[in-house]
Short mmCIF file of C-alpha atoms in Angstrom, two decimals:
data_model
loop_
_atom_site.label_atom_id
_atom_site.label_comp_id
_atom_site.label_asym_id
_atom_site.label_seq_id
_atom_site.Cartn_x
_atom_site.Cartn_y
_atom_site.Cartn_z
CA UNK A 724 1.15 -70.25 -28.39
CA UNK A 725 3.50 -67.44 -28.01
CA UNK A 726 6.89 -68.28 -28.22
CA UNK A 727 9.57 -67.02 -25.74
CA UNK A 728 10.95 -64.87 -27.71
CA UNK A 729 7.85 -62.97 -27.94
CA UNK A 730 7.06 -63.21 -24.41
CA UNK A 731 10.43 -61.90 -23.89
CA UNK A 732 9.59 -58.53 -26.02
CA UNK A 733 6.34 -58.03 -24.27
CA UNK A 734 8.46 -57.77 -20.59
CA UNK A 735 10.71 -55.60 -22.52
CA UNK A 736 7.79 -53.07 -23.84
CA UNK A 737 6.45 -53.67 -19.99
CA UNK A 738 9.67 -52.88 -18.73
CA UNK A 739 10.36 -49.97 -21.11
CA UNK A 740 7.01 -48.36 -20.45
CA UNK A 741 7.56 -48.43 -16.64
CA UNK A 742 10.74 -46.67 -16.97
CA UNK A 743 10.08 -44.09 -19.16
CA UNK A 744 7.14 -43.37 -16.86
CA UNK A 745 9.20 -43.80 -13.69
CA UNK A 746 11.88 -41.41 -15.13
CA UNK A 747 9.17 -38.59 -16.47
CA UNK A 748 7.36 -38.65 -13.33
CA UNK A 749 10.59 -38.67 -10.62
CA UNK A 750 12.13 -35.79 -12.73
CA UNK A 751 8.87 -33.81 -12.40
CA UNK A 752 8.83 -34.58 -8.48
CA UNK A 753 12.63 -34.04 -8.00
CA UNK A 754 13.17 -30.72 -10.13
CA UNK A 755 9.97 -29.41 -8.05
CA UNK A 756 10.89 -30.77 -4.38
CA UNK A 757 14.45 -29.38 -4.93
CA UNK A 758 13.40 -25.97 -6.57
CA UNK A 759 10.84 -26.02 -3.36
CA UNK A 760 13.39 -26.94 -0.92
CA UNK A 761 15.91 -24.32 -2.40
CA UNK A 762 13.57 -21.25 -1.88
CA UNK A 763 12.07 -22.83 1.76
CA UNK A 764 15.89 -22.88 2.81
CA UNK A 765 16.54 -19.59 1.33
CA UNK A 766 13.10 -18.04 3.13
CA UNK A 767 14.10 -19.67 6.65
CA UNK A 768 17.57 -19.10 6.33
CA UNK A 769 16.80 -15.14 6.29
CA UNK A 770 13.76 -15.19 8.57
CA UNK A 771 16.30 -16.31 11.07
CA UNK A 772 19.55 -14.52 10.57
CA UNK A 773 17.15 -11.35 9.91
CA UNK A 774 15.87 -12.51 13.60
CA UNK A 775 18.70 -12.93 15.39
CA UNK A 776 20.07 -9.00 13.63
CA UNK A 777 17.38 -7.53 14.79
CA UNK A 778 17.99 -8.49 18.55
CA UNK A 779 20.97 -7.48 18.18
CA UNK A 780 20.43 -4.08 16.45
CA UNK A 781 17.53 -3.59 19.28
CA UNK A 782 20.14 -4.35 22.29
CA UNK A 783 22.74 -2.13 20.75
CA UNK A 784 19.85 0.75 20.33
CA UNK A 785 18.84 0.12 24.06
CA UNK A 786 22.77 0.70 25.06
CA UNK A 787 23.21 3.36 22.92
CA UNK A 788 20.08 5.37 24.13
CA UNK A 789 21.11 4.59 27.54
CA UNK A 790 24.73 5.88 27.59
CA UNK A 791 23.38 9.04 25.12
CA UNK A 792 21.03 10.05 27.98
CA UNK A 793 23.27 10.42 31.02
CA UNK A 794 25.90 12.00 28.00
CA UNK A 795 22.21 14.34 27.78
CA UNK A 796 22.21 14.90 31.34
CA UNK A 797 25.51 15.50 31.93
CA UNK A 798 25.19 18.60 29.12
CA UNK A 799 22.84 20.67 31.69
CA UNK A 800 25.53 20.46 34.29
CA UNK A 801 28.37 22.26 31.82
CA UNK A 802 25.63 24.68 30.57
CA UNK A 803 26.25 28.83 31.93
CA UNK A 804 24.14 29.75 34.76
CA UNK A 805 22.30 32.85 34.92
CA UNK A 806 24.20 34.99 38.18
CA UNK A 807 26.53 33.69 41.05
CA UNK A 808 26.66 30.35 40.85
CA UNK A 809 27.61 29.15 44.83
CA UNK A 810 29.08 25.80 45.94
CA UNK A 811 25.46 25.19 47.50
CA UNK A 812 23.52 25.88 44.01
CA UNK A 813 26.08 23.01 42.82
CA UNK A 814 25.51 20.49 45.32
CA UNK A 815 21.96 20.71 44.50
CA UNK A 816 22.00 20.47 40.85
CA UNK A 817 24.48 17.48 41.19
CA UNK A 818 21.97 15.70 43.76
CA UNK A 819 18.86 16.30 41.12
CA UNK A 820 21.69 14.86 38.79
CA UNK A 821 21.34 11.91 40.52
CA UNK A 822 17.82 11.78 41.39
CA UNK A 823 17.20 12.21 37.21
CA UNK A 824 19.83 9.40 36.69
CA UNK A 825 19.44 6.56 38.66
CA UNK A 826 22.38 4.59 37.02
CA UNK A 827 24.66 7.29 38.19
CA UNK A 828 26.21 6.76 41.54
CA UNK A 829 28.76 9.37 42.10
CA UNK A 830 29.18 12.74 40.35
CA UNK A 831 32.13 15.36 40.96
CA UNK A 832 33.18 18.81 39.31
CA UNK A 833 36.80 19.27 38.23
CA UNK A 834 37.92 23.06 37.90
CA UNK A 835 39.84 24.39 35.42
CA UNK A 836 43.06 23.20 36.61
CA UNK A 837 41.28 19.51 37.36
CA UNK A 838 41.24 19.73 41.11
CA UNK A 839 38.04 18.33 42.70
CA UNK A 840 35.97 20.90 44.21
CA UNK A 841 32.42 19.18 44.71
CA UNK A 842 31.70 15.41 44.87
CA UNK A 843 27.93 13.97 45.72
CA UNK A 844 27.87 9.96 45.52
CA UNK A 845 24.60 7.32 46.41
CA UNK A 846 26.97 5.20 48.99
CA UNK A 847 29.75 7.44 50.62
CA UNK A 848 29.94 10.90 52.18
CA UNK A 849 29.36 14.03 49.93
CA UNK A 850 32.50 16.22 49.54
CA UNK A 851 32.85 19.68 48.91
CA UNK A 852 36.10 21.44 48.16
CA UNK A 853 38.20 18.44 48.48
CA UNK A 854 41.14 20.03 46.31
CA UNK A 855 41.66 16.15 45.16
CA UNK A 856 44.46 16.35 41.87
CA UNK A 857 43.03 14.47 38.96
CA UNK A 858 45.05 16.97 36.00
CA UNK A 859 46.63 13.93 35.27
CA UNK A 860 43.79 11.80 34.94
CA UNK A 861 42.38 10.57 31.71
CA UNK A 862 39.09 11.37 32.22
CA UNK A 863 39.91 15.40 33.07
CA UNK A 864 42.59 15.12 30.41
CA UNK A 865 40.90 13.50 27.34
CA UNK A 866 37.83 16.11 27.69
CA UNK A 867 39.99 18.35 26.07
CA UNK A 868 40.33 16.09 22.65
CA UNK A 869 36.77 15.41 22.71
CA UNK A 870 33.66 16.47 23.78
CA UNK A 871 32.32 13.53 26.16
CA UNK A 872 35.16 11.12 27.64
CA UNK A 873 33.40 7.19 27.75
CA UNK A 874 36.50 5.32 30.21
CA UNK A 875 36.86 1.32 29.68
CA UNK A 876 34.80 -0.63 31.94
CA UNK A 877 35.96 -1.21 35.80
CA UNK A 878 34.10 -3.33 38.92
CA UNK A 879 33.97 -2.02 41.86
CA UNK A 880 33.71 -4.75 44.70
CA UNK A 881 34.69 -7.04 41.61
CA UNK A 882 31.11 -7.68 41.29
CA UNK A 883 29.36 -4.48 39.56
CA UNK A 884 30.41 -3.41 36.38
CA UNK A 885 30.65 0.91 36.14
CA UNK A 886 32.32 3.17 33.11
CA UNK A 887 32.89 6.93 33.60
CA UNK A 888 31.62 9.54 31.52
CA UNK A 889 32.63 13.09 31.41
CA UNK A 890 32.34 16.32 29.98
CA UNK A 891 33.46 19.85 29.92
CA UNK A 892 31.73 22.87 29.74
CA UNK A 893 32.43 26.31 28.22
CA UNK A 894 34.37 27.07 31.40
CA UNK A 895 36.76 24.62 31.25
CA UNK A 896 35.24 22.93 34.33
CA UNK A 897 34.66 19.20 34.05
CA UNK A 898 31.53 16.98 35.07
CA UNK A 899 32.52 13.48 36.33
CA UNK A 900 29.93 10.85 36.25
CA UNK A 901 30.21 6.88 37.50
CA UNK A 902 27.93 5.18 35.95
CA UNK A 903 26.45 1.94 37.28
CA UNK A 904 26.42 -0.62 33.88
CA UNK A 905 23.56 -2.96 35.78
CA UNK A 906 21.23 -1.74 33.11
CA UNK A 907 23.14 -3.30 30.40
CA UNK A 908 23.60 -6.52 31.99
CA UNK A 909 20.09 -6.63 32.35
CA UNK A 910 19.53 -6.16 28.48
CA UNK A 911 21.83 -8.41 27.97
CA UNK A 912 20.81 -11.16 30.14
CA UNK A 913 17.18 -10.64 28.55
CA UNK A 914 18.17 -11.45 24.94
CA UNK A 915 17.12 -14.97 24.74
CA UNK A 916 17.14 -16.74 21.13
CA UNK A 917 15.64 -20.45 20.87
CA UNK A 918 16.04 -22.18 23.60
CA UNK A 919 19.79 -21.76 23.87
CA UNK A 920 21.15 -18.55 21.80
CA UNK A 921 21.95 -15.86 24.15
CA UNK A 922 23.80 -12.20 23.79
CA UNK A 923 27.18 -10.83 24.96
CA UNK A 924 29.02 -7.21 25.09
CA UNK A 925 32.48 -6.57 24.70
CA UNK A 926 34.53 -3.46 24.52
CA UNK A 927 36.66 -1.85 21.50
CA UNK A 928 39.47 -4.60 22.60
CA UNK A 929 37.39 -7.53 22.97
CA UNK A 930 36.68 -7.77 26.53
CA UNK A 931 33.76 -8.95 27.54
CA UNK A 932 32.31 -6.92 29.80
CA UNK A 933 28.41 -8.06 29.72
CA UNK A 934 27.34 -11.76 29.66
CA UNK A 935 24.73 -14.12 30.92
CA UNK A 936 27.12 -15.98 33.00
CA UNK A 937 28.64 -12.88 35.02
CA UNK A 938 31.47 -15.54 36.14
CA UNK A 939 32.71 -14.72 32.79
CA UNK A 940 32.79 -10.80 32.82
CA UNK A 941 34.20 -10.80 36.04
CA UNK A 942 37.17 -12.90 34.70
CA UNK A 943 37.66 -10.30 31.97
CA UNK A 944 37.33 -12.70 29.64
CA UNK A 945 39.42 -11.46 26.37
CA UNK A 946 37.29 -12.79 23.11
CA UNK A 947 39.51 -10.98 20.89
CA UNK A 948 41.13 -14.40 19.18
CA UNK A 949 37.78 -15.26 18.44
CA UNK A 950 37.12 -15.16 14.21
CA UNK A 951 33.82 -13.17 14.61
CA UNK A 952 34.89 -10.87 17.26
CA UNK A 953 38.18 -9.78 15.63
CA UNK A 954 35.68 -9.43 12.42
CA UNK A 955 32.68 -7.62 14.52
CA UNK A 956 35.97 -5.06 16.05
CA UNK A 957 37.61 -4.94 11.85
CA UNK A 958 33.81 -4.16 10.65
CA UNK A 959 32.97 -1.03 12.45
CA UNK A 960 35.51 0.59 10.38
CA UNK A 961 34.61 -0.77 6.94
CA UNK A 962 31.35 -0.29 5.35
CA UNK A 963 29.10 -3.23 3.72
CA UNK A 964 30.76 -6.16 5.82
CA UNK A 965 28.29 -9.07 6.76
CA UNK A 966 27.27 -9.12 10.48
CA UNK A 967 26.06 -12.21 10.35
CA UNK A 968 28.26 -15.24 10.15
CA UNK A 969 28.89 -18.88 11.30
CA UNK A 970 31.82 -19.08 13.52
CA UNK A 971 33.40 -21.17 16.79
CA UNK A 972 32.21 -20.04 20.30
CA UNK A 973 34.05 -19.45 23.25
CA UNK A 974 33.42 -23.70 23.62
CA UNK A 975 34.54 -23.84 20.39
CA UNK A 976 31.37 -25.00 18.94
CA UNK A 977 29.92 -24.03 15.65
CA UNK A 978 27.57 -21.18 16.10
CA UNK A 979 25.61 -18.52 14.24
CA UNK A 980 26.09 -15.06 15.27
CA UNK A 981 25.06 -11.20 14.71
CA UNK A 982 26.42 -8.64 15.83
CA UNK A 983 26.07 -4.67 16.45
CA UNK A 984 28.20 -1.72 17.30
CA UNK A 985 27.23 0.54 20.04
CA UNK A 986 28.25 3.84 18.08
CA UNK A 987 29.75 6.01 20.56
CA UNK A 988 31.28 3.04 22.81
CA UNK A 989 33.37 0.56 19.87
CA UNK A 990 31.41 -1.66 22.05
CA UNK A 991 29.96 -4.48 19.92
CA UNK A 992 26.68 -6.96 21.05
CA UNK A 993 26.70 -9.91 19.63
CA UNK A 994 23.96 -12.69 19.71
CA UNK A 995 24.79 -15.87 19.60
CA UNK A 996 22.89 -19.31 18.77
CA UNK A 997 23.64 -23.26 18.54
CA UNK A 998 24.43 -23.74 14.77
CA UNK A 999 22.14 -27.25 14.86
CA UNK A 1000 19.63 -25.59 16.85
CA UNK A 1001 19.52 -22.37 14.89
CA UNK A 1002 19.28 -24.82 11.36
CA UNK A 1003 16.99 -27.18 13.11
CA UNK A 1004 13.78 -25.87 11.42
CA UNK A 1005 15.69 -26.09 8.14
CA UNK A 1006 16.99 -29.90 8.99
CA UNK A 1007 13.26 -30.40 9.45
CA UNK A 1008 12.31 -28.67 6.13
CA UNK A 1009 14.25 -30.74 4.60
CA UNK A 1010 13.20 -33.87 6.36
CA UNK A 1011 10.21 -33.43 5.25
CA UNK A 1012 10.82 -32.33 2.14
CA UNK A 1013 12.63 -35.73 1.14
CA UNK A 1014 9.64 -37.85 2.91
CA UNK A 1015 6.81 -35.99 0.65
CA UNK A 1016 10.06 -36.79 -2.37
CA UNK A 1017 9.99 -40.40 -1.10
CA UNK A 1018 6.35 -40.80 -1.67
CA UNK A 1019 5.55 -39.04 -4.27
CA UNK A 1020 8.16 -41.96 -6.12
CA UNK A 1021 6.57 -44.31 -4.76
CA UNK A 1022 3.32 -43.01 -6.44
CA UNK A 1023 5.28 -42.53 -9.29
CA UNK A 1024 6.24 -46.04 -9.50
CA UNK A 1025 2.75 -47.25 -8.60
CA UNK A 1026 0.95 -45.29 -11.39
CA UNK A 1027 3.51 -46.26 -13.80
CA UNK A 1028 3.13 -49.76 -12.92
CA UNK A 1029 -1.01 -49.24 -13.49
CA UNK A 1030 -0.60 -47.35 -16.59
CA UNK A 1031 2.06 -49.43 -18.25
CA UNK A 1032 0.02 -52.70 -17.69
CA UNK A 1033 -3.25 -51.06 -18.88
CA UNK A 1034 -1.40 -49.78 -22.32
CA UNK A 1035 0.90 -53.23 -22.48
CA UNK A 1036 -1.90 -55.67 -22.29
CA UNK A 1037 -3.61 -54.54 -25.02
CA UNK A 1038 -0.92 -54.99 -27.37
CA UNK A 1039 -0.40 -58.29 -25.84
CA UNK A 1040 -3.98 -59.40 -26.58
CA UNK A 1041 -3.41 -57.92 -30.10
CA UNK A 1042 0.31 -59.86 -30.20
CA UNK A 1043 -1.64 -63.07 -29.45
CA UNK A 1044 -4.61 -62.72 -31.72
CA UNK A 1045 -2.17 -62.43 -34.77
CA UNK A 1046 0.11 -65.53 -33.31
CA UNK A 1047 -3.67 -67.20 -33.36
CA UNK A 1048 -4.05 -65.89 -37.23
CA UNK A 1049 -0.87 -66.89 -38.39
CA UNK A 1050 -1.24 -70.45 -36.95
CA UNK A 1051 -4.30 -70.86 -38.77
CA UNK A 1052 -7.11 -70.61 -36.25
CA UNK A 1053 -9.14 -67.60 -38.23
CA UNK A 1054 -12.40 -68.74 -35.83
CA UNK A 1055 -11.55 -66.26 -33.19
CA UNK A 1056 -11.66 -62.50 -32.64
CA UNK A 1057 -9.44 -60.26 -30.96
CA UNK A 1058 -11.42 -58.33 -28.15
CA UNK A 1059 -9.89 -55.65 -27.08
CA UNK A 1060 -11.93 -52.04 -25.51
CA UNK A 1061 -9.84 -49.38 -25.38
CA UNK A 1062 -11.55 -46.80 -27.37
CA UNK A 1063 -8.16 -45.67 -28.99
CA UNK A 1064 -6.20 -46.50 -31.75
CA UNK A 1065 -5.57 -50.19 -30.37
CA UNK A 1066 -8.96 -51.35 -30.57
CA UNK A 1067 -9.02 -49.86 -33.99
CA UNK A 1068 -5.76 -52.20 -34.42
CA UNK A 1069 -7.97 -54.90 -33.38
CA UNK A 1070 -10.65 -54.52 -35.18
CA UNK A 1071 -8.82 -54.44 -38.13
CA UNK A 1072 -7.25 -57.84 -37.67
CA UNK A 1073 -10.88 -59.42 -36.94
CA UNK A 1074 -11.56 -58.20 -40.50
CA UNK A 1075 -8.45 -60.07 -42.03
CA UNK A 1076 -9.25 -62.77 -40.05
CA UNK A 1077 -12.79 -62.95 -41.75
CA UNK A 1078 -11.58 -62.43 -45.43
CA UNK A 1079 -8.94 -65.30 -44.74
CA UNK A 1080 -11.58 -67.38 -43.76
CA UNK A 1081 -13.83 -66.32 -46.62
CA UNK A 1082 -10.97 -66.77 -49.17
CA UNK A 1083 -10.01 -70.32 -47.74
CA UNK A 1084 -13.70 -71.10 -47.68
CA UNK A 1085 -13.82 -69.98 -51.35
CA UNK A 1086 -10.53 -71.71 -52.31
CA UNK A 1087 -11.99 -74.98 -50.59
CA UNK A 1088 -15.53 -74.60 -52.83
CA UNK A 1089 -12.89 -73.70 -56.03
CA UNK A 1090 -10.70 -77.24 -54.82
CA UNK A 1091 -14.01 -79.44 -54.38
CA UNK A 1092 -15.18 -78.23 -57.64
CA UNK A 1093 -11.84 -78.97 -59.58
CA UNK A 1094 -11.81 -82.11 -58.30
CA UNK A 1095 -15.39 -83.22 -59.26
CA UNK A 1096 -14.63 -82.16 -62.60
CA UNK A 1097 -11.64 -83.75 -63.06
CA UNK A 1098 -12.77 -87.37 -61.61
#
């Protein structure tokens, strides 16, 4: 029989097999679930801040080609015309003006000295040779430091957001143009990420002047203490600078966010997500990333289990047929089928085992013999 010891050293060898397996195998698994998590998190993690940059570089194109074709329009009304040009010949190129532009509501022509001398609007009276003073006025005076004169954002009625735009021609006369912003807030309101991400527009101070919830914009919200806005505002004069980062909402919420300048504005869109709704597909990834982990160990450990008994009891039968042979009992063979090096192992202890019993048969024959001879 075995002793204890021995059956101590054969859990040992058991225990030593299943661990060395366990540990090969789970390294294997781990080093390849976390390399494969690393470049799944890496892939998502730019498929959707790439996503949510490219909303916002559309919206910001949309503005931008919005406000650059009324600027467009407005350059036909400060080009030279060909003869007399009559107050009549300008109220009708100011009224196809308006039938062109749609956004525009009201457009007026400033004379040299700024004084108002035609006016044709979509919901008042048209005016012609008013005389109204506007010398003083930023958007007759700041024509003359650059070309096209974008004002901040006002509401009229404290409902619709407008912006005026003007320019001046080779004359010194200056085209006036209020522009209804409706469009925007329509492009804004459009921009829908997830289920919750959204976009907002604010000015070259911060101001949000375009948002889903127009409560908001009406408020003149000022966003400017906000990290990503003061960064958005900083960025448009610094090349290279990341616009897209993780920052606190107006709620003060963790959220992802990309932003865009509107080149001729300083306006800036940004579009905003839910930071655990924007990572959500990631949290998943990696969900199921550790289940397939999970079971692939337990595989591990199963195998190793099935492998380590099929290589330990071998040597166990082999550890038992030499206990057998050293106690004497030379009548039985080790049977072991392995094909391998082990049954070769056996086999060579059966052969022992038959030249001991050969030698203590012979030794018995030599004994008998002496003793005959002797009596």
């Amino acid at each position: 029989m075995p002793s204890s010891e021995s059956a101590g050293l054969r859990g040992s060898l058991f225990r030593k097999y299943v661990a060395y397996f366990v540990a090969l195998v789970s390294t294997a698994l781990i080093g390849s679930g976390l390399v494969g998590f690393y470049y799944t998190y890496e892939e998502s993690k730019t498929a959707r801040l790439n996503l949510q940059l490219e909303k916002a570089d559309a919206a910001a194109s949309r503005i931008e080609a919005f406000i650059r074709e009324i600027e467009h329009q407005l350059g036909w009304m400060r080009l030279p015309q060909a003869g007399p040009v009559t107050p009549e010949h300008r109220r009708l190129d100011y009224l196809k003006l308006l039938r062109q532009v749609p956004s525009i509501s009201d457009a007026s022509l400033l004379d040299a000295g700024g004084r108002e001398q035609l006016r044709v609007s979509r919901v008042a009276m048209n005016v012609v040779g008013s005389g109204d003073d506007y010398s003083a006025s930023p958007k007759f005076t700041e024509t003359r430091q650059a070309e096209t004169y974008f004002s901040p954002v006002y509401f009229r009625r404290e409902t619709e957001p407008y912006m005026t735009i003007s320019v001046r021609s080779d004359t010194d006369e200056v085209t006036v143009a209020e522009v209804n912003l409706k469009f925007i807030l329509e492009v804004i309101s459009r921009i829908k990420v997830g289920r919750n991400g959204f976009a907002y527009l604010v000015d070259g101070k911060g101001h949000l002047i375009a948002h889903p919830d127009i409560s908001l914009v009406l408020k003149k919200t000022d966003l400017s203490p906000l990290g990503h806005v003061r960064a958005a505002l900083d960025g448009q004069k610094a090349d290279g600078v990341e616009r897209v980062m993780i920052s606190r909402n107006v709620q003060g919420a963790d959220a992802l966010l990309a932003y865009a300048p509107v080149a001729p504005l300083g306006w800036v869109v940004f579009v905003e997500q839910p930071l655990a709704e924007a990572f959500a597909p990631l949290y998943s990834s990696l969900l199921r990333t550790g289940l397939l982990l999970l079971a692939g160990l337990g595989l591990a450990v199963t195998g190793s289990l099935f492998l380590a008994r099929h290589m330990v009891m071998p040597i166990r039968a082999i550890q038992a047929g030499a206990a057998r042979i050293a106690a004497g009992k030379l009548d039985q063979s080790i049977s072991v089928h392995t094909g391998d090096e082990l049954e070769s192992l056996a086999g060579e202890f059966n052969d022992m085992a038959k030249q001991l019993r050969e030698y203590y048969a012979g030794l018995e024959r030599k004994v008998d013999e002496r003793t005959r001879d002797l009596t």
